[in-house]
């Protein structure tokens, strides 16, 4: 029996896979978009090398990972009947992390977030009916709270169907939560809502640069269009992953929904910029909230450029609503369960930004070793790895 994990080739998903492999004994069923097992293994190595060296990765691959080459949005993931039957029969719990983060594309969010979650829920339904499902965990987002302003939001008051959403990502993830409750009413469920996930509090390396690029751009401006005392709810990925894995593996979490956030300890723009300026030996920026409107216009104009500045402006155009809403998400539930709070962003932001700039916002990936990896005897003794050509892929977090 195994944990069925989606999104393992994405940023948060790679942390979940690594945490499960390092600290827990279960095997993993991983859905990976690939034409064959060899391509799937290479994609997985690309994702997990932030966490493992190649020999350790190979050991986990041989002993505890079963790869299903499929497409999140295809009926039964595009798997052959035998492969899908094996997935159903061997899945003990589901940890659904895969999602489209394309906040500008209604089509991408509808296909991946809604159609994909429907396929995962149907797999969970069949597994539960066949032999019982231990737990279904859904990685959602605090953005399901919709448009907010100057608020502290608790888990049970977050979703208000009369409230507008900022983008297709928030809208579809809100409905994903609803769909899971409707389709799996008799399954133990856990919903995780991360806030802005940015960096690892233990090390500067990252493979996710979108928000980093946006914050580096802002950090270089002498004047910022924000209110200095507004708070930004940022949480490190290592805290998010540890919380998800710990509570997914817990036999009886106290709640169904958890905000994975900094909560009332979220730092203000003044605190964040002061910490970054001190680390860089620079003076603190000025704050001029009245420039928000012109700033939006300039960001929209620059977003058409095909260079680093245009990329940063495009990201700011998308994320700006979440930077000026001055809304934080109560995290007392997860703090009580884990017994610790997340590290403040100011404590690790400078090494993260330095790593990103020095590597030109790209992770220095290591290629697959020249000698082709062949599965060990232990791996070959298991059931054959299912594989299938697919034409459309999943977008992962």
GROMACS .gro file of C-alpha atoms in nm, residues 4-348:
model
  345
    4UNK     CA    1  -0.088   0.854  -0.391
    5UNK     CA    2   0.084   1.192  -0.433
    6UNK     CA    3   0.015   1.429  -0.721
    7UNK     CA    4   0.240   1.721  -0.809
    8UNK     CA    5   0.567   1.556  -0.704
    9UNK     CA    6   0.754   1.729  -0.988
   10UNK     CA    7   0.641   2.070  -0.865
   11UNK     CA    8   0.791   2.292  -0.595
   12UNK     CA    9   0.577   2.214  -0.289
   13UNK     CA   10   0.514   1.860  -0.416
   14UNK     CA   11   0.886   1.786  -0.425
   15UNK     CA   12   0.911   1.887  -0.059
   16UNK     CA   13   0.620   1.659   0.028
   17UNK     CA   14   0.779   1.365  -0.153
   18UNK     CA   15   1.115   1.428   0.012
   19UNK     CA   16   0.965   1.464   0.360
   20UNK     CA   17   0.766   1.142   0.320
   21UNK     CA   18   1.069   0.952   0.192
   22UNK     CA   19   1.302   1.085   0.464
   23UNK     CA   20   1.079   1.062   0.770
   24UNK     CA   21   0.810   0.804   0.700
   25UNK     CA   22   0.810   0.442   0.592
   26UNK     CA   23   0.528   0.428   0.336
   27UNK     CA   24   0.579   0.379  -0.035
   28UNK     CA   25   0.468   0.644  -0.284
   29UNK     CA   26   0.248   0.615  -0.591
   30UNK     CA   27   0.351   0.912  -0.806
   31UNK     CA   28   0.161   1.039  -1.109
   32UNK     CA   29   0.415   1.190  -1.348
   33UNK     CA   30   0.351   1.339  -1.690
   34UNK     CA   31   0.585   1.150  -1.922
   35UNK     CA   32   0.579   0.935  -2.232
   36UNK     CA   33   0.764   0.647  -2.068
   37UNK     CA   34   0.918   0.544  -1.733
   38UNK     CA   35   1.265   0.669  -1.834
   39UNK     CA   36   1.140   1.021  -1.902
   40UNK     CA   37   0.937   1.008  -1.580
   41UNK     CA   38   1.243   0.913  -1.374
   42UNK     CA   39   1.441   1.200  -1.526
   43UNK     CA   40   1.163   1.447  -1.449
   44UNK     CA   41   1.148   1.318  -1.095
   45UNK     CA   42   1.525   1.350  -1.054
   46UNK     CA   43   1.501   1.707  -1.185
   47UNK     CA   44   1.253   1.783  -0.907
   48UNK     CA   45   1.405   1.592  -0.616
   49UNK     CA   46   1.771   1.683  -0.662
   50UNK     CA   47   1.709   1.987  -0.444
   51UNK     CA   48   1.661   1.731  -0.164
   52UNK     CA   49   1.875   1.425  -0.248
   53UNK     CA   50   2.201   1.333  -0.414
   54UNK     CA   51   2.171   1.091  -0.704
   55UNK     CA   52   2.261   0.768  -0.516
   56UNK     CA   53   1.999   0.842  -0.249
   57UNK     CA   54   1.744   0.926  -0.515
   58UNK     CA   55   1.813   0.594  -0.690
   59UNK     CA   56   1.769   0.404  -0.364
   60UNK     CA   57   1.430   0.563  -0.303
   61UNK     CA   58   1.332   0.509  -0.665
   62UNK     CA   59   1.414   0.139  -0.647
   63UNK     CA   60   1.266   0.064  -0.306
   64UNK     CA   61   0.972   0.295  -0.236
   65UNK     CA   62   0.850   0.473  -0.549
   66UNK     CA   63   0.607   0.342  -0.809
   67UNK     CA   64   0.567   0.575  -1.106
   68UNK     CA   65   0.243   0.602  -1.304
   69UNK     CA   66   0.301   0.781  -1.635
   70UNK     CA   67  -0.022   0.969  -1.688
   71UNK     CA   68  -0.211   1.293  -1.731
   72UNK     CA   69  -0.397   1.451  -1.442
   73UNK     CA   70  -0.676   1.581  -1.667
   74UNK     CA   71  -0.744   1.264  -1.870
   75UNK     CA   72  -1.013   1.011  -1.773
   76UNK     CA   73  -0.850   0.770  -1.527
   77UNK     CA   74  -0.529   0.969  -1.585
   78UNK     CA   75  -0.497   0.810  -1.930
   79UNK     CA   76  -0.382   0.483  -1.773
   80UNK     CA   77  -0.452   0.137  -1.911
   81UNK     CA   78  -0.707  -0.067  -1.714
   82UNK     CA   79  -0.441  -0.282  -1.542
   83UNK     CA   80  -0.236   0.020  -1.438
   84UNK     CA   81  -0.539   0.209  -1.307
   85UNK     CA   82  -0.656  -0.102  -1.123
   86UNK     CA   83  -0.314  -0.131  -0.959
   87UNK     CA   84  -0.330   0.236  -0.856
   88UNK     CA   85  -0.673   0.188  -0.699
   89UNK     CA   86  -0.576  -0.133  -0.522
   90UNK     CA   87  -0.249  -0.002  -0.381
   91UNK     CA   88  -0.356   0.349  -0.270
   92UNK     CA   89  -0.396   0.377   0.106
   93UNK     CA   90  -0.431   0.758   0.117
   94UNK     CA   91  -0.431   1.052  -0.125
   95UNK     CA   92  -0.228   1.371  -0.103
   96UNK     CA   93  -0.338   1.597  -0.387
   97UNK     CA   94  -0.091   1.879  -0.449
   98UNK     CA   95  -0.089   1.923  -0.828
   99UNK     CA   96  -0.248   2.244  -0.954
  100UNK     CA   97  -0.220   2.512  -1.217
  101UNK     CA   98  -0.080   2.831  -1.068
  102UNK     CA   99  -0.145   3.028  -1.387
  103UNK     CA  100  -0.351   3.307  -1.236
  104UNK     CA  101  -0.407   3.465  -1.578
  105UNK     CA  102  -0.546   3.159  -1.757
  106UNK     CA  103  -0.905   3.055  -1.694
  107UNK     CA  104  -0.855   2.760  -1.929
  108UNK     CA  105  -0.550   2.623  -1.748
  109UNK     CA  106  -0.712   2.656  -1.406
  110UNK     CA  107  -1.036   2.494  -1.521
  111UNK     CA  108  -0.858   2.203  -1.685
  112UNK     CA  109  -0.599   2.124  -1.423
  113UNK     CA  110  -0.760   2.238  -1.100
  114UNK     CA  111  -1.119   2.134  -1.163
  115UNK     CA  112  -1.092   1.844  -1.408
  116UNK     CA  113  -0.775   1.718  -1.240
  117UNK     CA  114  -0.921   1.730  -0.890
  118UNK     CA  115  -1.232   1.552  -1.016
  119UNK     CA  116  -1.016   1.266  -1.149
  120UNK     CA  117  -0.824   1.246  -0.820
  121UNK     CA  118  -1.150   1.245  -0.621
  122UNK     CA  119  -1.289   0.966  -0.839
  123UNK     CA  120  -0.973   0.762  -0.782
  124UNK     CA  121  -1.014   0.819  -0.408
  125UNK     CA  122  -1.381   0.718  -0.428
  126UNK     CA  123  -1.293   0.390  -0.599
  127UNK     CA  124  -1.011   0.315  -0.354
  128UNK     CA  125  -1.236   0.386  -0.057
  129UNK     CA  126  -1.513   0.167  -0.194
  130UNK     CA  127  -1.266  -0.114  -0.268
  131UNK     CA  128  -1.073  -0.132   0.059
  132UNK     CA  129  -1.113   0.189   0.258
  133UNK     CA  130  -0.913   0.511   0.226
  134UNK     CA  131  -0.719   0.632   0.529
  135UNK     CA  132  -0.726   1.003   0.436
  136UNK     CA  133  -0.771   1.248   0.152
  137UNK     CA  134  -0.563   1.564   0.180
  138UNK     CA  135  -0.610   1.860  -0.053
  139UNK     CA  136  -0.349   2.136  -0.087
  140UNK     CA  137  -0.556   2.448  -0.143
  141UNK     CA  138  -0.471   2.817  -0.086
  142UNK     CA  139  -0.569   3.109   0.137
  143UNK     CA  140  -0.678   3.281  -0.185
  144UNK     CA  141  -1.010   3.096  -0.156
  145UNK     CA  142  -1.101   3.373   0.089
  146UNK     CA  143  -1.166   3.602  -0.208
  147UNK     CA  144  -1.126   3.977  -0.208
  148UNK     CA  145  -1.036   4.104   0.138
  149UNK     CA  146  -0.907   4.420   0.300
  150UNK     CA  147  -0.747   4.477   0.642
  151UNK     CA  148  -0.867   4.149   0.793
  152UNK     CA  149  -0.766   3.854   1.008
  153UNK     CA  150  -0.930   3.548   0.853
  154UNK     CA  151  -0.998   3.219   1.029
  155UNK     CA  152  -1.037   2.885   0.855
  156UNK     CA  153  -1.410   2.853   0.908
  157UNK     CA  154  -1.489   3.206   0.789
  158UNK     CA  155  -1.265   3.210   0.482
  159UNK     CA  156  -1.505   3.095   0.211
  160UNK     CA  157  -1.789   3.332   0.136
  161UNK     CA  158  -1.962   3.244  -0.191
  162UNK     CA  159  -2.098   3.597  -0.224
  163UNK     CA  160  -1.747   3.743  -0.226
  164UNK     CA  161  -1.561   3.803  -0.553
  165UNK     CA  162  -1.228   3.635  -0.633
  166UNK     CA  163  -0.909   3.796  -0.756
  167UNK     CA  164  -0.830   3.544  -1.030
  168UNK     CA  165  -0.915   3.203  -1.185
  169UNK     CA  166  -0.672   3.024  -0.956
  170UNK     CA  167  -0.853   3.137  -0.641
  171UNK     CA  168  -1.193   3.072  -0.796
  172UNK     CA  169  -1.118   2.716  -0.907
  173UNK     CA  170  -0.939   2.618  -0.586
  174UNK     CA  171  -1.242   2.734  -0.387
  175UNK     CA  172  -1.463   2.505  -0.589
  176UNK     CA  173  -1.211   2.219  -0.554
  177UNK     CA  174  -1.260   2.229  -0.177
  178UNK     CA  175  -1.637   2.218  -0.228
  179UNK     CA  176  -1.608   1.929  -0.473
  180UNK     CA  177  -1.398   1.719  -0.233
  181UNK     CA  178  -1.655   1.758   0.045
  182UNK     CA  179  -1.942   1.668  -0.186
  183UNK     CA  180  -1.778   1.366  -0.352
  184UNK     CA  181  -1.603   1.221  -0.045
  185UNK     CA  182  -1.840   1.285   0.247
  186UNK     CA  183  -1.750   0.958   0.421
  187UNK     CA  184  -1.371   0.990   0.385
  188UNK     CA  185  -1.145   1.156   0.643
  189UNK     CA  186  -1.041   1.482   0.477
  190UNK     CA  187  -0.781   1.748   0.546
  191UNK     CA  188  -0.765   2.081   0.361
  192UNK     CA  189  -0.439   2.277   0.371
  193UNK     CA  190  -0.435   2.645   0.275
  194UNK     CA  191  -0.086   2.792   0.239
  195UNK     CA  192  -0.042   3.168   0.221
  196UNK     CA  193   0.244   3.315   0.014
  197UNK     CA  194   0.501   3.032   0.007
  198UNK     CA  195   0.842   3.189  -0.040
  199UNK     CA  196   1.179   3.024   0.018
  200UNK     CA  197   1.318   2.770   0.262
  201UNK     CA  198   1.409   2.895   0.610
  202UNK     CA  199   1.695   2.643   0.636
  203UNK     CA  200   1.885   2.714   0.312
  204UNK     CA  201   1.899   2.974   0.035
  205UNK     CA  202   1.854   2.734  -0.258
  206UNK     CA  203   1.519   2.731  -0.435
  207UNK     CA  204   1.374   2.609  -0.764
  208UNK     CA  205   1.075   2.845  -0.756
  209UNK     CA  206   1.157   3.199  -0.862
  210UNK     CA  207   0.837   3.379  -0.960
  211UNK     CA  208   0.763   3.545  -0.627
  212UNK     CA  209   1.133   3.578  -0.553
  213UNK     CA  210   1.181   3.774  -0.875
  214UNK     CA  211   0.890   4.001  -0.789
  215UNK     CA  212   1.023   4.068  -0.438
  216UNK     CA  213   1.378   4.128  -0.562
  217UNK     CA  214   1.239   4.383  -0.805
  218UNK     CA  215   1.049   4.556  -0.525
  219UNK     CA  216   1.354   4.540  -0.297
  220UNK     CA  217   1.554   4.743  -0.547
  221UNK     CA  218   1.310   5.034  -0.562
  222UNK     CA  219   1.384   5.349  -0.359
  223UNK     CA  220   1.010   5.422  -0.324
  224UNK     CA  221   0.738   5.162  -0.266
  225UNK     CA  222   0.364   5.211  -0.332
  226UNK     CA  223   0.257   5.044  -0.008
  227UNK     CA  224   0.140   5.145   0.337
  228UNK     CA  225   0.443   5.069   0.559
  229UNK     CA  226   0.242   4.906   0.837
  230UNK     CA  227   0.046   4.671   0.610
  231UNK     CA  228   0.133   4.307   0.670
  232UNK     CA  229   0.231   4.039   0.419
  233UNK     CA  230   0.154   3.679   0.514
  234UNK     CA  231   0.461   3.484   0.397
  235UNK     CA  232   0.549   3.132   0.507
  236UNK     CA  233   0.857   2.917   0.426
  237UNK     CA  234   0.809   2.605   0.217
  238UNK     CA  235   0.980   2.377   0.471
  239UNK     CA  236   0.719   2.469   0.733
  240UNK     CA  237   0.436   2.417   0.486
  241UNK     CA  238   0.561   2.075   0.376
  242UNK     CA  239   0.628   1.956   0.730
  243UNK     CA  240   0.281   2.062   0.840
  244UNK     CA  241   0.111   1.887   0.548
  245UNK     CA  242   0.304   1.562   0.589
  246UNK     CA  243   0.272   1.558   0.969
  247UNK     CA  244  -0.103   1.613   0.966
  248UNK     CA  245  -0.164   1.385   0.669
  249UNK     CA  246   0.011   1.106   0.858
  250UNK     CA  247  -0.158   1.187   1.189
  251UNK     CA  248  -0.430   0.933   1.274
  252UNK     CA  249  -0.674   1.199   1.394
  253UNK     CA  250  -0.597   1.569   1.331
  254UNK     CA  251  -0.812   1.799   1.540
  255UNK     CA  252  -0.948   1.997   1.244
  256UNK     CA  253  -1.041   1.952   0.881
  257UNK     CA  254  -0.897   2.284   0.756
  258UNK     CA  255  -0.560   2.442   0.837
  259UNK     CA  256  -0.414   2.776   0.738
  260UNK     CA  257  -0.041   2.729   0.675
  261UNK     CA  258   0.058   3.088   0.727
  262UNK     CA  259   0.236   3.334   0.953
  263UNK     CA  260  -0.089   3.456   1.102
  264UNK     CA  261  -0.074   3.741   1.350
  265UNK     CA  262   0.307   3.726   1.337
  266UNK     CA  263   0.308   3.828   0.970
  267UNK     CA  264   0.561   4.104   0.918
  268UNK     CA  265   0.489   4.451   0.786
  269UNK     CA  266   0.644   4.605   0.476
  270UNK     CA  267   0.843   4.831   0.708
  271UNK     CA  268   0.990   4.533   0.897
  272UNK     CA  269   1.071   4.337   0.581
  273UNK     CA  270   1.234   4.622   0.394
  274UNK     CA  271   1.434   4.728   0.701
  275UNK     CA  272   1.574   4.377   0.742
  276UNK     CA  273   1.665   4.353   0.374
  277UNK     CA  274   1.816   4.702   0.365
  278UNK     CA  275   2.027   4.625   0.673
  279UNK     CA  276   2.156   4.301   0.521
  280UNK     CA  277   2.246   4.478   0.197
  281UNK     CA  278   2.398   4.781   0.365
  282UNK     CA  279   2.143   5.008   0.199
  283UNK     CA  280   1.909   5.276   0.326
  284UNK     CA  281   1.544   5.197   0.389
  285UNK     CA  282   1.305   5.273   0.103
  286UNK     CA  283   1.037   5.540   0.124
  287UNK     CA  284   0.669   5.445   0.129
  288UNK     CA  285   0.421   5.638  -0.084
  289UNK     CA  286   0.081   5.459  -0.090
  290UNK     CA  287  -0.067   5.717  -0.327
  291UNK     CA  288   0.156   5.575  -0.601
  292UNK     CA  289  -0.032   5.243  -0.607
  293UNK     CA  290  -0.248   5.344  -0.902
  294UNK     CA  291   0.039   5.475  -1.119
  295UNK     CA  292   0.248   5.175  -1.012
  296UNK     CA  293  -0.018   4.938  -1.143
  297UNK     CA  294  -0.018   5.122  -1.473
  298UNK     CA  295   0.361   5.113  -1.505
  299UNK     CA  296   0.370   4.743  -1.415
  300UNK     CA  297   0.109   4.673  -1.681
  301UNK     CA  298   0.307   4.870  -1.940
  302UNK     CA  299   0.638   4.704  -1.855
  303UNK     CA  300   0.483   4.356  -1.851
  304UNK     CA  301   0.489   4.358  -2.231
  305UNK     CA  302   0.870   4.363  -2.240
  306UNK     CA  303   1.052   4.039  -2.321
  307UNK     CA  304   1.328   4.065  -2.063
  308UNK     CA  305   1.384   4.023  -1.691
  309UNK     CA  306   1.223   4.357  -1.612
  310UNK     CA  307   0.917   4.265  -1.813
  311UNK     CA  308   0.894   3.930  -1.639
  312UNK     CA  309   0.913   4.092  -1.294
  313UNK     CA  310   0.653   4.352  -1.392
  314UNK     CA  311   0.421   4.082  -1.525
  315UNK     CA  312   0.447   3.893  -1.196
  316UNK     CA  313   0.380   4.207  -0.993
  317UNK     CA  314   0.074   4.279  -1.204
  318UNK     CA  315  -0.065   3.938  -1.106
  319UNK     CA  316   0.040   3.933  -0.740
  320UNK     CA  317  -0.020   4.298  -0.648
  321UNK     CA  318  -0.376   4.240  -0.517
  322UNK     CA  319  -0.234   3.993  -0.265
  323UNK     CA  320   0.033   4.242  -0.154
  324UNK     CA  321  -0.198   4.534  -0.082
  325UNK     CA  322  -0.494   4.355   0.077
  326UNK     CA  323  -0.333   4.374   0.425
  327UNK     CA  324  -0.495   4.045   0.520
  328UNK     CA  325  -0.344   3.768   0.732
  329UNK     CA  326  -0.471   3.420   0.805
  330UNK     CA  327  -0.503   3.283   1.155
  331UNK     CA  328  -0.259   2.992   1.199
  332UNK     CA  329  -0.332   2.899   1.559
  333UNK     CA  330  -0.458   2.554   1.458
  334UNK     CA  331  -0.138   2.442   1.286
  335UNK     CA  332   0.083   2.606   1.551
  336UNK     CA  333  -0.099   2.411   1.822
  337UNK     CA  334  -0.062   2.085   1.628
  338UNK     CA  335   0.307   2.128   1.541
  339UNK     CA  336   0.410   2.310   1.858
  340UNK     CA  337   0.607   2.577   1.670
  341UNK     CA  338   0.560   2.883   1.453
  342UNK     CA  339   0.710   2.937   1.106
  343UNK     CA  340   1.033   3.130   1.071
  344UNK     CA  341   0.978   3.498   0.986
  345UNK     CA  342   1.061   3.592   0.628
  346UNK     CA  343   1.303   3.862   0.743
  347UNK     CA  344   1.525   3.594   0.899
  348UNK     CA  345   1.606   3.422   0.569
   0.00000   0.00000   0.00000
